[in-house]
Structures are given as C-alpha cells and as structure tokens.
PDB file of C-alpha atoms in Angstrom:
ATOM      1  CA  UNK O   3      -5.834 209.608  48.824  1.00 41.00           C
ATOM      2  CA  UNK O   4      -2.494 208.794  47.630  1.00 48.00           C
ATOM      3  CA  UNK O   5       0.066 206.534  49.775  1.00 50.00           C
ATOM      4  CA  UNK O   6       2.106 208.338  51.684  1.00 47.00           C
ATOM      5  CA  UNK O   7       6.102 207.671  53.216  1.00 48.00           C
ATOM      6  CA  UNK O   8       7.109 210.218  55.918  1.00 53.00           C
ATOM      7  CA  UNK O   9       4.168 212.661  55.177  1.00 54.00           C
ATOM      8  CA  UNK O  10       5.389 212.803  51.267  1.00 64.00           C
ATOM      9  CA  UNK O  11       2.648 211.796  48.679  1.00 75.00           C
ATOM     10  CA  UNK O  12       3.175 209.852  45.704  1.00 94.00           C
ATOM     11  CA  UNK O  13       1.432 210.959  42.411  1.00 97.00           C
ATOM     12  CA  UNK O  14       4.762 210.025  39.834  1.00 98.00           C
ATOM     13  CA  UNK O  15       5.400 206.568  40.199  1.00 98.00           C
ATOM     14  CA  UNK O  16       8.463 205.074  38.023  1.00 98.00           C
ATOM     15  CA  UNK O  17       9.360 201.837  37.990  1.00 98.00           C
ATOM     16  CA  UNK O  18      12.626 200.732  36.208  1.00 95.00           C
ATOM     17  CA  UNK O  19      12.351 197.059  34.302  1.00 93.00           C
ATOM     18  CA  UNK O  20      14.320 194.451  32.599  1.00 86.00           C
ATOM     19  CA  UNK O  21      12.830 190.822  32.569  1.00 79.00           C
ATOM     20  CA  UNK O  22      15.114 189.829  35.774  1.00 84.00           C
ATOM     21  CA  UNK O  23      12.931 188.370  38.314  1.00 88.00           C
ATOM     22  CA  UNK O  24      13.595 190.889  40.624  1.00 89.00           C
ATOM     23  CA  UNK O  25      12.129 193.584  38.211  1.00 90.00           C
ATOM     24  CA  UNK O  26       9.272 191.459  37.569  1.00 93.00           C
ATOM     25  CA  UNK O  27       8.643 191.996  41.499  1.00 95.00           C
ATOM     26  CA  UNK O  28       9.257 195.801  41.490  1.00 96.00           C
ATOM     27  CA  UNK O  29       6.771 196.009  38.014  1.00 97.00           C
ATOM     28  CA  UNK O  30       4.032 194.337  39.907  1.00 97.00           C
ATOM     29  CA  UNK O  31       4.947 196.297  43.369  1.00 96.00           C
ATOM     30  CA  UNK O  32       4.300 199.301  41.587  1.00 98.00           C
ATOM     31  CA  UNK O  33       1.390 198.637  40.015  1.00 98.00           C
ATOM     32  CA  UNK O  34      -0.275 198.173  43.325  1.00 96.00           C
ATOM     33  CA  UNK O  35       1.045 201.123  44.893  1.00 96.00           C
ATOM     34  CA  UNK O  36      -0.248 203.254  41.390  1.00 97.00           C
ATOM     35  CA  UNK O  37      -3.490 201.574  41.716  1.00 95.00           C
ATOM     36  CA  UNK O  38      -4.079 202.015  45.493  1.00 93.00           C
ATOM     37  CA  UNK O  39      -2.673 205.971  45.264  1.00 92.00           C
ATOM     38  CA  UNK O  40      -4.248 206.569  42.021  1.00 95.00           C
ATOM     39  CA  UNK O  41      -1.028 207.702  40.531  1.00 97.00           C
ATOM     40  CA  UNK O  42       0.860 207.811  37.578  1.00 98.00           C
ATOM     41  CA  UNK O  43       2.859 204.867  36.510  1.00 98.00           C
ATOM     42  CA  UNK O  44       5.885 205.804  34.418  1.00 98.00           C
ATOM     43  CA  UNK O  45       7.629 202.438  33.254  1.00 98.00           C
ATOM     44  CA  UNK O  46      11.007 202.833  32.203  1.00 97.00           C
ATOM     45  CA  UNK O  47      14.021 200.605  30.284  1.00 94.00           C
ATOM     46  CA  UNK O  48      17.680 201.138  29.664  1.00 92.00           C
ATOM     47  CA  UNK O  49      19.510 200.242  26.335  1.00 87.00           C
ATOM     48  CA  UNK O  50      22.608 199.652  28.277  1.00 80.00           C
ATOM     49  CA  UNK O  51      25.402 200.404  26.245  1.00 65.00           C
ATOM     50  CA  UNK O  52      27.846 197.906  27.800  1.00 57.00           C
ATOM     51  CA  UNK O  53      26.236 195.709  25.918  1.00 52.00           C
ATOM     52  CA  UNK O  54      26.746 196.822  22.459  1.00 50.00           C
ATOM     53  CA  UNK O  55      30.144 195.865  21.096  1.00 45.00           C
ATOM     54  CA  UNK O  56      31.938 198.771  18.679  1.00 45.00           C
ATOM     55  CA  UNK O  57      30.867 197.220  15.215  1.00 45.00           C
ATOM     56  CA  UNK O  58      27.162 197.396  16.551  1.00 45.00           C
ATOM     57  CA  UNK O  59      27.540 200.959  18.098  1.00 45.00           C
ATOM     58  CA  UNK O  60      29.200 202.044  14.880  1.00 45.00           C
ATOM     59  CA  UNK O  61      25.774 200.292  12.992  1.00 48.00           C
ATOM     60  CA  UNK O  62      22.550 203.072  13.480  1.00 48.00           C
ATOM     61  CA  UNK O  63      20.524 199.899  12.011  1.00 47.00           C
ATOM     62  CA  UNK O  64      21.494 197.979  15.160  1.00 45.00           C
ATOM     63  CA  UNK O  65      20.930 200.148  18.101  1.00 47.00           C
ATOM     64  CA  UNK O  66      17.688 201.377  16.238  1.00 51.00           C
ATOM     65  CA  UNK O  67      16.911 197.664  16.079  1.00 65.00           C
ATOM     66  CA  UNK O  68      17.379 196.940  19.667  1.00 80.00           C
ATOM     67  CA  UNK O  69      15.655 200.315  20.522  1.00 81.00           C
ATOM     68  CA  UNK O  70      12.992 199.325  18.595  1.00 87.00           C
ATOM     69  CA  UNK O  71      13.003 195.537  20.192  1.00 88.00           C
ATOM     70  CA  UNK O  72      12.693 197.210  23.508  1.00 89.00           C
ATOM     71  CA  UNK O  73      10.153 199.851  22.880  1.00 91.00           C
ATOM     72  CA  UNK O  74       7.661 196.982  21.806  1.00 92.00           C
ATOM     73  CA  UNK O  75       8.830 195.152  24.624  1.00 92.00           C
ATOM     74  CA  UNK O  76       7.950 197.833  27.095  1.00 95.00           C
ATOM     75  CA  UNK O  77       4.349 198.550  25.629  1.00 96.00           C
ATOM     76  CA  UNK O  78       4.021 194.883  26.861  1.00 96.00           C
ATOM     77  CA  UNK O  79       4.664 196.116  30.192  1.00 97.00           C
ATOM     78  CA  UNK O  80       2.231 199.399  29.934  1.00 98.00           C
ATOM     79  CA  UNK O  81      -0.417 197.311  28.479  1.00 98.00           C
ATOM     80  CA  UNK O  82      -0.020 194.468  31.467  1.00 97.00           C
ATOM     81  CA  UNK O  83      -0.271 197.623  33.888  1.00 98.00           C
ATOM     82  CA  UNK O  84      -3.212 199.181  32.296  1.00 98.00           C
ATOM     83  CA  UNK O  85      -5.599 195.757  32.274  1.00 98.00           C
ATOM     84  CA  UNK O  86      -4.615 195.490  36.241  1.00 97.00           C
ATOM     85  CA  UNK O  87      -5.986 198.834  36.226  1.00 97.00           C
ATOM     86  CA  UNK O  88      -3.624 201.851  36.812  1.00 98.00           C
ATOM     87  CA  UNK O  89      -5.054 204.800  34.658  1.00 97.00           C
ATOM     88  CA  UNK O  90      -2.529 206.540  33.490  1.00 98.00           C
ATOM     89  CA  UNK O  91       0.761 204.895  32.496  1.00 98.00           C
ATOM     90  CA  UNK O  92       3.644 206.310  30.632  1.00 98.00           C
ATOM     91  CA  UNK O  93       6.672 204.572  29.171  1.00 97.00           C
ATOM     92  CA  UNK O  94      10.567 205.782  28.633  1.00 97.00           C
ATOM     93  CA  UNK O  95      13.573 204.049  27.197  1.00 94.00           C
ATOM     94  CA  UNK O  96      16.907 205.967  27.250  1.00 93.00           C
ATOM     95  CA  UNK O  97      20.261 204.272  26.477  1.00 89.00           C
ATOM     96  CA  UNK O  98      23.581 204.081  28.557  1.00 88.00           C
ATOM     97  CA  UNK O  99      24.427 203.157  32.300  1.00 89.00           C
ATOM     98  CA  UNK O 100      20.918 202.250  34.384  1.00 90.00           C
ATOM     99  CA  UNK O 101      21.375 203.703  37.353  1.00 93.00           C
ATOM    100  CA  UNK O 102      22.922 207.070  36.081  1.00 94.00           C
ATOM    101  CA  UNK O 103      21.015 207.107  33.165  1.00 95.00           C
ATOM    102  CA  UNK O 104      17.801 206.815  35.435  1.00 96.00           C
ATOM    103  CA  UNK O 105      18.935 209.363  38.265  1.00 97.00           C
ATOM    104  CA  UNK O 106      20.376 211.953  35.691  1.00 97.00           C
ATOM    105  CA  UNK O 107      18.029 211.982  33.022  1.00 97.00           C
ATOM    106  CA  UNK O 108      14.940 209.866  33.563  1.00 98.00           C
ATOM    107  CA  UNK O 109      13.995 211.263  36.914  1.00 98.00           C
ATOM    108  CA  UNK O 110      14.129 214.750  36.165  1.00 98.00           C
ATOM    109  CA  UNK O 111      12.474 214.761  32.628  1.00 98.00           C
ATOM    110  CA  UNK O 112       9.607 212.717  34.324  1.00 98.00           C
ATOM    111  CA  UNK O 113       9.222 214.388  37.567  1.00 98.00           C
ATOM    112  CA  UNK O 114       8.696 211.157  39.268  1.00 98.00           C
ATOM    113  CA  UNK O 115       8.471 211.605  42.716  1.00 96.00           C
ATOM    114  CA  UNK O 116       9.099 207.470  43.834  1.00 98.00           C
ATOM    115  CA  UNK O 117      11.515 205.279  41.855  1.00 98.00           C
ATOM    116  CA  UNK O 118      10.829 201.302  42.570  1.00 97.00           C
ATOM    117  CA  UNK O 119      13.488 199.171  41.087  1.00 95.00           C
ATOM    118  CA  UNK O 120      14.635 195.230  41.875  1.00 91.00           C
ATOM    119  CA  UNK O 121      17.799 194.570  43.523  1.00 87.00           C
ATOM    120  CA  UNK O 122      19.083 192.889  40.654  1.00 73.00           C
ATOM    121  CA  UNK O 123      19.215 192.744  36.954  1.00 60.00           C
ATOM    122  CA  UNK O 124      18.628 190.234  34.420  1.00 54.00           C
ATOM    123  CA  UNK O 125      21.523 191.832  32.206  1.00 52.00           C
ATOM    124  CA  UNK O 126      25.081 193.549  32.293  1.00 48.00           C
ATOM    125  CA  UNK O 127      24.378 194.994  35.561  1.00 42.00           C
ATOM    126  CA  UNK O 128      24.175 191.223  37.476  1.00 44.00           C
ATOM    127  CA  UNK O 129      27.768 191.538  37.508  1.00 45.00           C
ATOM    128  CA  UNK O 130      27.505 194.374  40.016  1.00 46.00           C
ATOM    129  CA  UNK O 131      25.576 192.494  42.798  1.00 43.00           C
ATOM    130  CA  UNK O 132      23.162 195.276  42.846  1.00 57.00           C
ATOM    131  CA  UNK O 133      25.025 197.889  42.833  1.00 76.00           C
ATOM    132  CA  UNK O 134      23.145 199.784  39.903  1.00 87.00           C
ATOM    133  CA  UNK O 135      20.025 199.852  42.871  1.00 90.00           C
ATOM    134  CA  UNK O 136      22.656 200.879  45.617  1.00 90.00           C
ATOM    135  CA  UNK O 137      23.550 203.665  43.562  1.00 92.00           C
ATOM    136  CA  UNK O 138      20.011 204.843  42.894  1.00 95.00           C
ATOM    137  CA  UNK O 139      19.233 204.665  46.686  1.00 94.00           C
ATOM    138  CA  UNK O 140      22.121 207.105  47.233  1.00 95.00           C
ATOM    139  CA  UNK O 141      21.730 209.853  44.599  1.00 96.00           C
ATOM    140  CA  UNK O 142      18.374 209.733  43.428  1.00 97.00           C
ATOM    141  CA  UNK O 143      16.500 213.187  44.390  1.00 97.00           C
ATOM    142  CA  UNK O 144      13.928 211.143  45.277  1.00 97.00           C
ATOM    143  CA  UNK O 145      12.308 208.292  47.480  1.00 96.00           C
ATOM    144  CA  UNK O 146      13.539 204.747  46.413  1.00 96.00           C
ATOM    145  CA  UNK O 147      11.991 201.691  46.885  1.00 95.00           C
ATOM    146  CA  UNK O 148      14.089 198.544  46.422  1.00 93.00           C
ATOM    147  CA  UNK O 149      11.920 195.303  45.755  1.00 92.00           C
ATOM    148  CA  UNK O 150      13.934 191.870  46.604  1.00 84.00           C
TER     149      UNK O 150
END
C-alpha cells in the first residue's frame, strides 16, 4: 500500500535534482518514499537558462552540449535509484526557470502526483535563498515536499 498524506496516495513520485546538497537529500528522500509506496520515481533536471550567456544561447552546439552533459548526468541518478531498488524510474530534463519550468510543464506532462525538492540549489537559483522551492510550494497542483 502506497504512503499516504491527508488520505491522498502517492503512485507519481518526482523529485527535482541538481548536485546541491540539499537535492542530494530530497534524491535519497524520495527514493525511500518510491520504495516503501511502490511508486514511480520520475527524476527530473533543469537546464537553467540564466546560466547561458547570449553567444552560448545563440550556439545549438552548446546548449546541445550541456543538454547532453546533463542527460548523462541524470541517468547517474536513475541508475543510483534503481540499484536501491525503486522499480520503475523515469527521467526528464527541460530547460529554463526551475521552479516554473517544473510547475508548468514538468508536472503536468508527468502526472506526478508528489514533487520532493531541496530547499536550496547548488546553481543560479542559490541566489534566491530558496525561493525557487517557495514558489513550488505555492503553485504546484500538487503535494510538495521540501527536504532541508
């Protein structure tokens, strides 16, 4: 029987990551609650745009290169999930701002029905003192779990 918060179950699980410490928490947080509920882990990363400046954005090589870094980066992560034991793990990157990107377009096209995300990021979005996770708590359509 899956975990449940308030009577809701959990069978979507997504968890966002970066290598921040704080996402390293969330990652392993949510592979414990997708192994105990037997749910579906969907991992997620953000090619934050911020990031690029407008020689790189203007350079397809470059963003496909850091897509591409990423996308090898977060197999890591599905691979690390699947030898603790979760069953069924999907992965998504998207590009522009994390916590938008994630509530607009990552939530929906997954039908996750918990997000788990750190309080703080390793990139960009440390600047914000966690407001990327604030924002998420307040208009995500669904449960969020903040991991400090």
């Amino acid at each position: 029987m899956a975990n449940q918060a308030g009577g809701q179950k959990f069978d979507r699980i997504l968890v966002g990551v970066d290598d921040s410490e704080d996402a390293q928490l969330a990652f392993r947080y949510a592979i414990r609650e997708a192994r105990q509920s037997n749910a579906r882990l969907i991992i997620t990363s953000i090619l934050e745009e911020d990031n690029v400046n407008v020689f790189q954005a203007l350079s397809k090589d470059y963003v496909h290169g850091e897509r591409s870094e990423l996308a090898k980066h977060i197999e890591q992560y599905r691979q690390l999930a699947l030898r603790a034991g979760v069953k069924q793990v999907d992965t998504v990157i998207d590009e522009g701002d994390p916590g938008e990107t994630i509530v607009k377009r990552v939530i929906p096209a997954t039908n996750a029905d918990l997000l788990i995300v750190g309080s703080l990021s390793k990139t960009g979005v440390r600047k914000y003192f966690g407001s990327q996770a604030a924002y998420m708590a307040k208009y995500s359509p669904i449960s969020v779990m903040i991991v400090r």
